[in-house]
CSV table of C-alpha atoms and ligand atoms in Angstrom, one decimal:
chain,number,residue,atom,x,y,z
E,149,UNK,CA,104.2,76.6,34.4
E,150,UNK,CA,104.9,77.8,37.9
E,151,UNK,CA,106.7,75.7,40.2
E,152,UNK,CA,104.6,74.8,43.4
E,153,UNK,CA,105.5,73.3,46.8
E,154,UNK,CA,105.8,69.5,46.2
E,155,UNK,CA,106.6,69.9,42.7
E,156,UNK,CA,109.7,68.2,41.4
E,157,UNK,CA,112.6,70.7,41.2
E,158,UNK,CA,113.1,71.0,37.4
E,159,UNK,CA,116.4,69.2,36.3
E,160,UNK,CA,118.9,71.0,34.2
E,161,UNK,CA,122.5,71.1,32.8
E,162,UNK,CA,124.3,74.3,33.4
E,163,UNK,CA,127.9,75.7,33.4
E,164,UNK,CA,129.1,76.7,36.9
E,165,UNK,CA,132.2,78.2,38.5
E,166,UNK,CA,132.7,74.4,39.6
E,167,UNK,CA,132.4,73.0,36.0
E,168,UNK,CA,129.4,71.7,34.1
E,169,UNK,CA,126.8,70.1,36.3
E,170,UNK,CA,123.5,68.0,35.7
E,171,UNK,CA,121.5,69.4,38.8
E,172,UNK,CA,119.8,66.2,39.9
E,173,UNK,CA,123.1,64.3,39.6
E,174,UNK,CA,124.9,66.9,41.6
E,175,UNK,CA,122.3,67.1,44.3
E,176,UNK,CA,122.7,63.3,44.5
E,177,UNK,CA,121.0,62.2,48.1
E,178,UNK,CA,121.7,65.7,49.6
E,179,UNK,CA,119.1,68.3,50.4
E,180,UNK,CA,119.6,71.6,48.1
E,181,UNK,CA,119.2,75.3,48.2
E,182,UNK,CA,119.3,76.9,44.8
E,183,UNK,CA,119.2,80.7,45.1
E,184,UNK,CA,119.4,83.5,42.6
E,185,UNK,CA,120.7,87.0,42.8
E,186,UNK,CA,120.1,90.0,40.5
E,187,UNK,CA,123.5,90.8,39.2
E,188,UNK,CA,127.3,90.3,40.0
E,189,UNK,CA,129.3,93.2,41.2
E,190,UNK,CA,126.5,94.8,43.1
E,191,UNK,CA,126.5,95.7,46.8
E,192,UNK,CA,123.7,93.7,48.4
E,193,UNK,CA,124.4,90.6,46.4
E,194,UNK,CA,128.1,90.8,47.5
E,195,UNK,CA,127.1,90.8,51.2
E,196,UNK,CA,124.8,87.8,50.5
E,197,UNK,CA,127.3,85.5,48.8
E,198,UNK,CA,130.0,86.6,51.4
E,199,UNK,CA,127.6,85.4,54.3
E,200,UNK,CA,126.4,82.3,52.4
E,201,UNK,CA,130.1,81.4,52.2
E,202,UNK,CA,130.8,82.2,55.7
E,203,UNK,CA,127.9,79.8,57.0
E,204,UNK,CA,128.7,77.1,54.5
E,205,UNK,CA,129.7,74.6,57.3
E,206,UNK,CA,126.3,75.0,58.7
E,207,UNK,CA,124.8,73.6,55.4
E,208,UNK,CA,127.3,70.8,55.2
E,209,UNK,CA,126.2,69.9,58.9
E,210,UNK,CA,122.7,69.6,57.6
E,211,UNK,CA,123.7,67.6,54.4
E,212,UNK,CA,122.6,70.6,52.2
E,213,UNK,CA,124.4,71.4,49.0
E,214,UNK,CA,124.2,75.3,48.1
E,215,UNK,CA,124.3,76.6,44.6
E,216,UNK,CA,123.9,80.3,43.4
E,217,UNK,CA,122.7,81.6,40.1
E,218,UNK,CA,122.4,85.1,38.2
E,219,UNK,CA,122.0,86.0,34.5
E,220,UNK,CA,125.8,86.9,34.4
E,221,UNK,CA,128.4,84.5,32.9
E,222,UNK,CA,130.8,82.2,34.9
E,223,UNK,CA,133.6,84.3,33.8
E,224,UNK,CA,132.1,87.2,35.6
E,225,UNK,CA,131.3,85.2,38.7
E,226,UNK,CA,134.8,84.3,38.7
E,227,UNK,CA,136.1,87.7,38.6
E,228,UNK,CA,133.4,89.0,41.1
E,229,UNK,CA,134.5,86.3,43.5
E,230,UNK,CA,137.8,88.0,44.2
E,231,UNK,CA,136.0,91.1,45.4
E,232,UNK,CA,133.8,88.9,47.6
E,233,UNK,CA,136.8,87.3,49.4
E,234,UNK,CA,138.4,90.6,49.7
E,235,UNK,CA,135.5,92.7,51.2
E,236,UNK,CA,133.4,89.9,53.1
E,237,UNK,CA,136.4,87.9,54.5
E,238,UNK,CA,135.3,84.7,53.0
E,239,UNK,CA,136.1,83.0,49.7
E,240,UNK,CA,133.0,81.7,47.7
E,241,UNK,CA,133.0,78.0,48.3
E,242,UNK,CA,130.1,76.7,46.6
E,243,UNK,CA,129.2,76.7,42.9
E,244,UNK,CA,127.6,79.7,41.1
E,245,UNK,CA,125.7,79.0,38.0
E,246,UNK,CA,126.2,81.4,34.9
E,247,UNK,CA,122.8,81.6,33.3
E,248,UNK,CA,123.2,84.5,30.5
E,249,UNK,CA,120.9,82.4,28.1
E,250,UNK,CA,118.4,82.4,31.1
E,251,UNK,CA,117.8,78.8,30.7
E,252,UNK,CA,117.5,78.0,34.6
E,253,UNK,CA,116.1,81.6,35.3
E,254,UNK,CA,113.1,80.8,33.2
E,255,UNK,CA,112.7,77.1,34.3
E,256,UNK,CA,112.4,78.3,37.9
E,257,UNK,CA,110.4,81.5,37.0
E,258,UNK,CA,113.2,83.8,38.6
E,259,UNK,CA,112.8,86.8,36.4
E,260,UNK,CA,109.6,88.8,37.4
E,261,UNK,CA,109.3,91.2,34.5
E,262,UNK,CA,107.2,93.7,36.5
E,263,UNK,CA,110.0,94.1,39.1
E,264,UNK,CA,112.7,94.0,36.5
E,265,UNK,CA,112.7,92.6,33.0
E,266,UNK,CA,116.0,91.3,32.5
E,267,UNK,CA,117.4,90.6,36.1
E,268,UNK,CA,116.6,87.6,38.4
E,269,UNK,CA,115.0,88.3,41.4
E,270,UNK,CA,116.3,87.0,44.9
E,271,UNK,CA,114.5,83.6,44.7
E,272,UNK,CA,115.4,80.6,47.1
E,273,UNK,CA,114.3,77.2,46.5
E,274,UNK,CA,114.9,74.4,49.1
E,275,UNK,CA,114.7,71.0,47.7
E,276,UNK,CA,114.5,67.7,49.5
E,277,UNK,CA,116.5,64.4,48.7
E,278,UNK,CA,113.5,63.2,46.9
E,279,UNK,CA,114.1,66.2,44.5
E,280,UNK,CA,110.8,67.8,45.6
E,281,UNK,CA,110.4,71.6,46.2
E,282,UNK,CA,110.0,72.1,50.0
E,283,UNK,CA,110.3,75.8,50.3
E,284,UNK,CA,110.2,78.9,48.0
E,285,UNK,CA,110.9,82.4,49.0
E,286,UNK,CA,111.1,85.5,46.7
E,287,UNK,CA,112.9,88.7,48.0
E,288,UNK,CA,113.1,92.1,45.9
E,289,UNK,CA,116.6,93.3,44.6
E,290,UNK,CA,116.6,96.0,47.4
E,291,UNK,CA,116.6,93.7,50.3
E,292,UNK,CA,119.4,91.2,51.3
E,293,UNK,CA,118.1,87.8,52.6
E,294,UNK,CA,118.4,86.3,55.9
E,295,UNK,CA,120.3,83.1,55.5
E,296,UNK,CA,119.9,82.2,59.0
E,297,UNK,CA,116.1,81.8,58.4
E,298,UNK,CA,116.8,79.5,55.6
E,299,UNK,CA,118.9,77.2,58.0
E,300,UNK,CA,115.9,77.5,60.4
E,301,UNK,CA,113.4,76.5,58.1
E,302,UNK,CA,115.7,73.5,56.9
E,303,UNK,CA,115.9,72.4,60.6
E,304,UNK,CA,112.3,72.3,60.6
E,305,UNK,CA,111.9,70.5,57.4
E,306,UNK,CA,114.3,68.1,58.3
E,307,UNK,CA,112.7,67.3,61.7
E,308,UNK,CA,109.2,67.3,60.3
E,309,UNK,CA,110.2,64.9,57.5
E,310,UNK,CA,111.3,62.2,60.3
E,311,UNK,CA,108.6,62.9,63.0
E,312,UNK,CA,104.8,63.6,62.7
E,313,UNK,CA,105.2,67.1,64.1
E,314,UNK,CA,105.1,70.8,63.0
E,315,UNK,CA,107.1,73.7,64.3
E,316,UNK,CA,105.3,76.9,66.0
E,317,UNK,CA,106.2,80.4,64.9
E,318,UNK,CA,109.8,81.7,65.3
E,319,UNK,CA,110.7,78.0,66.4
E,320,UNK,CA,114.4,77.3,66.7
E,321,UNK,CA,116.2,73.9,66.8
E,322,UNK,CA,115.8,72.5,70.4
E,323,UNK,CA,112.4,74.3,71.3
E,324,UNK,CA,109.2,72.7,71.8
E,325,UNK,CA,107.3,71.4,68.9
E,326,UNK,CA,103.4,70.8,68.0
E,327,UNK,CA,101.9,67.4,67.3
E,328,UNK,CA,100.3,67.7,63.8
E,329,UNK,CA,96.8,68.1,63.7
E,330,UNK,CA,96.2,64.8,61.5
E,331,UNK,CA,97.5,62.8,64.4
E,332,UNK,CA,94.8,61.6,66.5
E,333,UNK,CA,95.4,61.5,70.6
E,334,UNK,CA,95.1,57.8,70.2
E,335,UNK,CA,97.9,57.5,67.6
E,336,UNK,CA,100.0,60.2,69.5
E,337,UNK,CA,100.0,57.9,72.4
E,338,UNK,CA,102.0,55.4,70.3
E,339,UNK,CA,104.2,58.1,68.6
E,340,UNK,CA,104.9,59.9,71.6
E,341,UNK,CA,104.8,57.8,74.7
E,342,UNK,CA,106.6,60.3,76.8
E,343,UNK,CA,103.2,62.4,76.8
E,344,UNK,CA,102.5,66.0,75.6
E,345,UNK,CA,100.8,69.3,77.0
E,346,UNK,CA,97.2,69.9,75.6
E,347,UNK,CA,96.8,73.7,75.5
E,348,UNK,CA,93.6,73.2,73.4
E,349,UNK,CA,92.5,70.0,71.8
E,350,UNK,CA,94.0,71.0,68.4
E,351,UNK,CA,97.1,72.6,70.0
E,352,UNK,CA,99.4,69.9,71.6
E,353,UNK,CA,102.9,70.8,72.6
E,354,UNK,CA,106.0,68.4,73.4
E,355,UNK,CA,109.7,68.6,73.6
E,356,UNK,CA,111.5,68.3,70.3
E,357,UNK,CA,111.8,64.5,69.6
E,358,UNK,CA,115.5,63.5,68.8
D,485,BEZ,C1,122.3,94.9,44.6
D,485,BEZ,O1,123.0,93.9,45.0
D,485,BEZ,O2,122.9,95.8,45.7
D,485,BEZ,C2,121.3,95.1,43.8
D,485,BEZ,C3,121.4,94.4,42.6
D,485,BEZ,C4,120.3,94.8,41.8
D,485,BEZ,C5,119.5,95.8,42.1
D,485,BEZ,C6,119.6,96.4,43.1
D,485,BEZ,C7,120.4,96.1,44.0
């Protein structure tokens, strides 16, 4: 069955470049990003893996564990990692799942047969510390992902999990936010005593709470 937002992320045991993992145990209390790429030793994927390695400190800072996957084997990932370090300037510093039997790919519906019947598409799942799926994005093989956008969404998810706010279009950490539409003005007075700006009765903005 298809995974939907709010579902518990399916648990699994898999071989990775960092040894065998039990996914939920590996996540522990952290947030997680599970992402698939179509194939090892391919150009777009090489740039993606190098970029994720380069910004890993940004994931660490947000208490997010990152893990990659393709239907190639762990041995193939390990050989490819040499090329990534050589060409992208950063060694891969997070585990990569080898999924030649497609256990995890099928569990997360990462193979879209009308796009390609054997390779995984570029799926991204953000998983919260409660193991629930918070975000899903799917890109085609020909388009490399914007991983800065994934960090931006994680900032929004982490903020909105703490405060009854929402974030507007193209919001970035530090910018004004929106009071959630489920919050009445009466409740908002208690939650945000510093006040807010009413643009429309349904559009109330305030500086990002800390
Ligand atoms: C790539 O990473 O460049 C790629 C992989 C599979 C299909 C198309 C492109």
